[in-house]
């Protein structure tokens, strides 16, 4: 087992990014990278909640959560952004050419961008691709399972929307015959490939990636980040414990 800090019922990895990459590469399983707006979904989305609590590793991507946790409890958890994790994973793959990777992307455009980026970092030799369909609330993809079972990769990198990718990751973990390392890193892949506007490492280091995304696309990210203002109250009230689902809470009040 690795050092961890339990926050809202989730065991967040509490070590360096190199340790996180090596642990996932050795032990495999499911990695999730929940951002602050997504953590609020713990009370609203049962499938997403189950994915986060069933993950083999969660890394603390949310600078807001890390700062609030330090203020409220005096305890420290290491912040590792999805972008930083993916960069270190790619660096490791360069020295492990025998490890095959399946890249799951949201569109043909993202597929082309990912191929071009992998060529630029000399990683095309072990790469395979899958363009994800638009999933329903209950995420299931038998075609993807068949593809992976026929040619099991060492790593599966899922770069589709947050809230969906974690459900897909859990579905794969529970369904596949093999046990790859399943990395749900979301927008981080788009930042590296150019499918989404780049986040400079200085902005990532100072917890300002969210602000750049908000300034670029206020209509998309404004409502999402407003929802994150519920996080301080959740942390204050539940701390280490998993908050109840809103539907369960409403039933108990009837």
Tab-separated table of C-alpha atoms in Angstrom:
chain	number	residue	atom	x	y	z
A	1	UNK	CA	0.000	0.000	0.000
A	2	UNK	CA	1.021	3.603	-0.574
A	3	UNK	CA	0.754	6.603	1.737
A	4	UNK	CA	-2.646	8.250	1.386
A	5	UNK	CA	-4.903	10.892	2.875
A	6	UNK	CA	-8.621	10.156	3.135
A	7	UNK	CA	-10.760	13.122	2.058
A	8	UNK	CA	-14.529	12.863	1.507
A	9	UNK	CA	-14.232	9.083	1.566
A	10	UNK	CA	-11.570	8.983	-1.175
A	11	UNK	CA	-8.021	7.783	-0.497
A	12	UNK	CA	-5.784	10.353	-2.198
A	13	UNK	CA	-2.207	9.348	-2.977
A	14	UNK	CA	0.193	11.281	-0.767
A	15	UNK	CA	3.612	11.042	-2.364
A	16	UNK	CA	5.590	12.358	-5.314
A	17	UNK	CA	4.458	12.212	-8.929
A	18	UNK	CA	7.293	9.768	-9.752
A	19	UNK	CA	6.103	7.456	-6.976
A	20	UNK	CA	2.534	7.682	-8.271
A	21	UNK	CA	3.569	6.790	-11.837
A	22	UNK	CA	5.752	3.893	-10.708
A	23	UNK	CA	3.077	2.544	-8.355
A	24	UNK	CA	0.417	2.585	-11.077
A	25	UNK	CA	2.781	1.049	-13.632
A	26	UNK	CA	3.717	-1.765	-11.242
A	27	UNK	CA	0.344	-2.513	-9.628
A	28	UNK	CA	-1.989	-1.314	-12.403
A	29	UNK	CA	-5.708	-0.853	-11.760
A	30	UNK	CA	-7.742	2.369	-11.968
A	31	UNK	CA	-6.397	5.911	-11.487
A	32	UNK	CA	-8.766	8.906	-11.118
A	33	UNK	CA	-7.949	12.618	-11.032
A	34	UNK	CA	-11.020	14.450	-9.649
A	35	UNK	CA	-11.100	18.256	-9.937
A	36	UNK	CA	-12.962	20.482	-7.455
A	37	UNK	CA	-16.219	20.815	-9.486
A	38	UNK	CA	-16.263	17.052	-9.983
A	39	UNK	CA	-15.912	16.307	-6.258
A	40	UNK	CA	-19.276	17.976	-5.672
A	41	UNK	CA	-20.795	15.213	-7.839
A	42	UNK	CA	-20.124	12.780	-5.003
A	43	UNK	CA	-23.498	13.861	-3.602
A	44	UNK	CA	-25.342	13.760	-6.935
A	45	UNK	CA	-24.062	11.009	-9.229
A	46	UNK	CA	-24.045	7.478	-7.854
A	47	UNK	CA	-22.046	6.024	-10.764
A	48	UNK	CA	-19.335	8.671	-10.506
A	49	UNK	CA	-19.232	8.267	-6.736
A	50	UNK	CA	-18.718	4.510	-7.065
A	51	UNK	CA	-15.928	5.029	-9.618
A	52	UNK	CA	-13.996	7.366	-7.292
A	53	UNK	CA	-14.392	5.213	-4.195
A	54	UNK	CA	-13.501	2.029	-6.141
A	55	UNK	CA	-10.353	3.460	-7.750
A	56	UNK	CA	-6.989	1.935	-6.921
A	57	UNK	CA	-5.420	5.402	-6.814
A	58	UNK	CA	-6.760	8.970	-6.711
A	59	UNK	CA	-4.417	11.906	-7.107
A	60	UNK	CA	-5.196	15.369	-5.739
A	61	UNK	CA	-5.454	17.484	-8.883
A	62	UNK	CA	-7.563	20.162	-7.185
A	63	UNK	CA	-5.462	22.984	-5.773
A	64	UNK	CA	-8.583	24.322	-4.037
A	65	UNK	CA	-9.142	21.029	-2.218
A	66	UNK	CA	-5.478	20.796	-1.174
A	67	UNK	CA	-5.463	24.360	0.220
A	68	UNK	CA	-8.807	24.014	1.979
A	69	UNK	CA	-7.770	20.700	3.534
A	70	UNK	CA	-4.618	22.302	4.904
A	71	UNK	CA	-6.644	25.223	6.336
A	72	UNK	CA	-9.429	23.100	7.838
A	73	UNK	CA	-7.362	20.210	9.240
A	74	UNK	CA	-3.721	21.309	9.264
A	75	UNK	CA	-2.918	18.188	7.265
A	76	UNK	CA	-1.005	18.142	3.994
A	77	UNK	CA	-1.756	16.164	0.860
A	78	UNK	CA	0.569	16.321	-2.126
A	79	UNK	CA	-0.994	18.009	-5.133
A	80	UNK	CA	-0.339	16.168	-8.399
A	81	UNK	CA	-2.148	17.561	-11.416
A	82	UNK	CA	-3.347	15.308	-14.206
A	83	UNK	CA	-1.069	17.254	-16.554
A	84	UNK	CA	2.003	16.654	-14.395
A	85	UNK	CA	1.147	12.970	-13.971
A	86	UNK	CA	0.688	12.445	-17.718
A	87	UNK	CA	3.988	14.178	-18.519
A	88	UNK	CA	5.834	11.900	-16.111
A	89	UNK	CA	4.026	8.831	-17.440
A	90	UNK	CA	5.078	9.749	-21.000
A	91	UNK	CA	8.667	10.227	-19.838
A	92	UNK	CA	8.575	6.759	-18.275
A	93	UNK	CA	7.079	5.181	-21.413
A	94	UNK	CA	9.998	6.516	-23.448
A	95	UNK	CA	12.311	4.231	-21.442
A	96	UNK	CA	9.896	1.261	-21.475
A	97	UNK	CA	9.180	0.690	-25.179
A	98	UNK	CA	7.798	-2.789	-24.485
A	99	UNK	CA	4.765	-1.345	-22.648
A	100	UNK	CA	1.836	-0.970	-25.055
A	101	UNK	CA	-0.585	1.931	-24.610
A	102	UNK	CA	-4.184	2.313	-25.740
A	103	UNK	CA	-5.184	5.980	-26.046
A	104	UNK	CA	-8.939	6.606	-25.772
A	105	UNK	CA	-9.888	9.948	-27.318
A	106	UNK	CA	-13.228	11.768	-27.826
A	107	UNK	CA	-13.090	12.562	-31.564
A	108	UNK	CA	-11.309	12.052	-34.867
A	109	UNK	CA	-9.705	15.477	-34.454
A	110	UNK	CA	-8.336	14.451	-31.039
A	111	UNK	CA	-7.127	11.194	-32.603
A	112	UNK	CA	-5.147	13.060	-35.290
A	113	UNK	CA	-3.724	15.502	-32.736
A	114	UNK	CA	-2.658	12.643	-30.456
A	115	UNK	CA	-0.912	10.790	-33.305
A	116	UNK	CA	1.009	13.957	-34.251
A	117	UNK	CA	2.008	14.579	-30.628
A	118	UNK	CA	3.125	10.978	-30.070
A	119	UNK	CA	5.277	11.206	-33.190
A	120	UNK	CA	6.908	14.342	-31.780
A	121	UNK	CA	7.887	12.462	-28.608
A	122	UNK	CA	8.784	9.195	-30.431
A	123	UNK	CA	6.061	7.059	-28.833
A	124	UNK	CA	4.074	5.872	-31.868
A	125	UNK	CA	5.644	2.400	-31.919
A	126	UNK	CA	3.580	0.996	-29.027
A	127	UNK	CA	0.467	3.153	-29.468
A	128	UNK	CA	-3.059	2.022	-30.275
A	129	UNK	CA	-6.178	4.192	-30.430
A	130	UNK	CA	-9.911	4.098	-29.784
A	131	UNK	CA	-12.363	6.902	-30.543
A	132	UNK	CA	-14.986	6.771	-27.803
A	133	UNK	CA	-18.670	7.076	-28.686
A	134	UNK	CA	-21.006	9.404	-26.810
A	135	UNK	CA	-21.914	7.403	-23.723
A	136	UNK	CA	-25.241	7.249	-21.905
A	137	UNK	CA	-25.587	7.837	-18.164
A	138	UNK	CA	-24.848	4.148	-17.596
A	139	UNK	CA	-21.460	3.704	-19.280
A	140	UNK	CA	-20.871	0.426	-21.114
A	141	UNK	CA	-18.707	-0.330	-24.157
A	142	UNK	CA	-18.501	-3.980	-25.188
A	143	UNK	CA	-16.599	-3.162	-28.397
A	144	UNK	CA	-13.840	-1.534	-26.356
A	145	UNK	CA	-13.695	-4.507	-23.984
A	146	UNK	CA	-13.319	-6.889	-26.951
A	147	UNK	CA	-10.544	-4.738	-28.430
A	148	UNK	CA	-8.593	-4.705	-25.154
A	149	UNK	CA	-9.152	-8.391	-24.400
A	150	UNK	CA	-7.903	-9.352	-27.885
A	151	UNK	CA	-4.692	-7.307	-27.542
A	152	UNK	CA	-4.174	-6.406	-23.860
A	153	UNK	CA	-2.169	-3.186	-23.389
A	154	UNK	CA	-0.049	-2.329	-20.375
A	155	UNK	CA	-1.687	1.102	-20.075
A	156	UNK	CA	-5.068	2.529	-21.055
A	157	UNK	CA	-5.081	6.338	-21.106
A	158	UNK	CA	-8.608	7.785	-21.139
A	159	UNK	CA	-8.774	11.379	-22.340
A	160	UNK	CA	-12.504	12.050	-22.553
A	161	UNK	CA	-14.807	14.213	-20.423
A	162	UNK	CA	-14.630	14.177	-16.636
A	163	UNK	CA	-17.537	12.418	-14.939
A	164	UNK	CA	-17.804	9.968	-17.856
A	165	UNK	CA	-14.213	8.742	-18.126
A	166	UNK	CA	-14.198	7.551	-14.500
A	167	UNK	CA	-17.321	5.466	-15.109
A	168	UNK	CA	-15.720	4.012	-18.242
A	169	UNK	CA	-12.545	3.282	-16.295
A	170	UNK	CA	-14.465	1.418	-13.593
A	171	UNK	CA	-16.443	-0.511	-16.222
A	172	UNK	CA	-13.174	-1.637	-17.815
A	173	UNK	CA	-11.625	-2.536	-14.470
A	174	UNK	CA	-14.599	-4.721	-13.560
A	175	UNK	CA	-15.056	-6.278	-17.024
A	176	UNK	CA	-11.650	-6.882	-18.627
A	177	UNK	CA	-9.906	-10.246	-18.395
A	178	UNK	CA	-6.544	-8.481	-18.086
A	179	UNK	CA	-5.493	-5.788	-15.598
A	180	UNK	CA	-3.958	-2.787	-17.360
A	181	UNK	CA	-3.139	0.498	-15.670
A	182	UNK	CA	-6.201	2.628	-16.497
A	183	UNK	CA	-5.401	6.341	-16.300
A	184	UNK	CA	-8.435	8.690	-16.308
A	185	UNK	CA	-6.571	11.940	-16.984
A	186	UNK	CA	-9.230	13.866	-18.966
A	187	UNK	CA	-8.236	17.264	-20.331
A	188	UNK	CA	-4.523	16.729	-19.599
A	189	UNK	CA	-4.150	14.776	-22.848
A	190	UNK	CA	-5.785	17.593	-24.840
A	191	UNK	CA	-3.416	20.131	-23.242
A	192	UNK	CA	-0.380	18.162	-24.430
A	193	UNK	CA	-1.633	17.314	-27.917
A	194	UNK	CA	-3.030	20.768	-28.710
A	195	UNK	CA	-6.617	19.528	-28.937
A	196	UNK	CA	-7.301	22.031	-26.127
A	197	UNK	CA	-5.475	25.321	-25.469
A	198	UNK	CA	-2.206	24.667	-23.644
A	199	UNK	CA	-1.904	25.207	-19.899
A	200	UNK	CA	1.637	26.507	-19.117
A	201	UNK	CA	3.428	24.614	-16.360
A	202	UNK	CA	3.784	27.830	-14.312
A	203	UNK	CA	-0.020	28.137	-14.270
A	204	UNK	CA	-0.374	24.484	-13.291
A	205	UNK	CA	2.249	24.900	-10.545
A	206	UNK	CA	0.440	27.895	-9.029
A	207	UNK	CA	-3.040	26.294	-9.252
A	208	UNK	CA	-4.141	28.728	-12.006
A	209	UNK	CA	-5.042	26.297	-14.781
A	210	UNK	CA	-8.730	26.687	-13.943
A	211	UNK	CA	-8.488	30.487	-14.335
A	212	UNK	CA	-6.958	30.255	-17.823
A	213	UNK	CA	-9.702	27.843	-18.891
A	214	UNK	CA	-12.352	30.155	-17.444
A	215	UNK	CA	-10.953	33.213	-19.247
A	216	UNK	CA	-10.808	31.345	-22.542
A	217	UNK	CA	-14.280	29.764	-22.339
A	218	UNK	CA	-16.365	31.546	-19.661
A	219	UNK	CA	-19.705	30.155	-20.843
A	220	UNK	CA	-18.480	26.583	-20.608
A	221	UNK	CA	-16.425	26.733	-17.430
A	222	UNK	CA	-18.258	29.488	-15.535
A	223	UNK	CA	-21.192	27.296	-14.388
A	224	UNK	CA	-18.827	24.398	-13.696
A	225	UNK	CA	-16.537	26.413	-11.437
A	226	UNK	CA	-19.464	28.105	-9.677
A	227	UNK	CA	-20.557	24.626	-8.656
A	228	UNK	CA	-17.145	24.141	-7.000
A	229	UNK	CA	-18.091	26.746	-4.354
A	230	UNK	CA	-20.016	23.925	-2.643
A	231	UNK	CA	-16.722	22.159	-1.901
A	232	UNK	CA	-15.683	24.129	1.235
A	233	UNK	CA	-18.967	23.302	2.961
A	234	UNK	CA	-18.585	19.616	2.041
A	235	UNK	CA	-15.057	19.510	3.427
A	236	UNK	CA	-16.044	21.300	6.629
A	237	UNK	CA	-19.002	19.045	7.277
A	238	UNK	CA	-17.756	15.609	6.205
A	239	UNK	CA	-13.949	15.893	6.281
A	240	UNK	CA	-12.674	12.294	5.924
A	241	UNK	CA	-16.127	10.763	5.475
A	242	UNK	CA	-18.000	10.095	2.259
A	243	UNK	CA	-20.968	12.493	2.058
A	244	UNK	CA	-24.392	10.913	1.522
A	245	UNK	CA	-26.116	10.932	-1.829
A	246	UNK	CA	-28.668	13.718	-2.038
A	247	UNK	CA	-31.383	11.229	-3.066
A	248	UNK	CA	-30.715	9.130	0.045
A	249	UNK	CA	-30.721	12.223	2.234
A	250	UNK	CA	-34.063	13.346	0.814
A	251	UNK	CA	-35.601	9.912	1.398
A	252	UNK	CA	-34.423	9.917	5.011
A	253	UNK	CA	-36.049	13.318	5.568
A	254	UNK	CA	-39.458	12.217	4.257
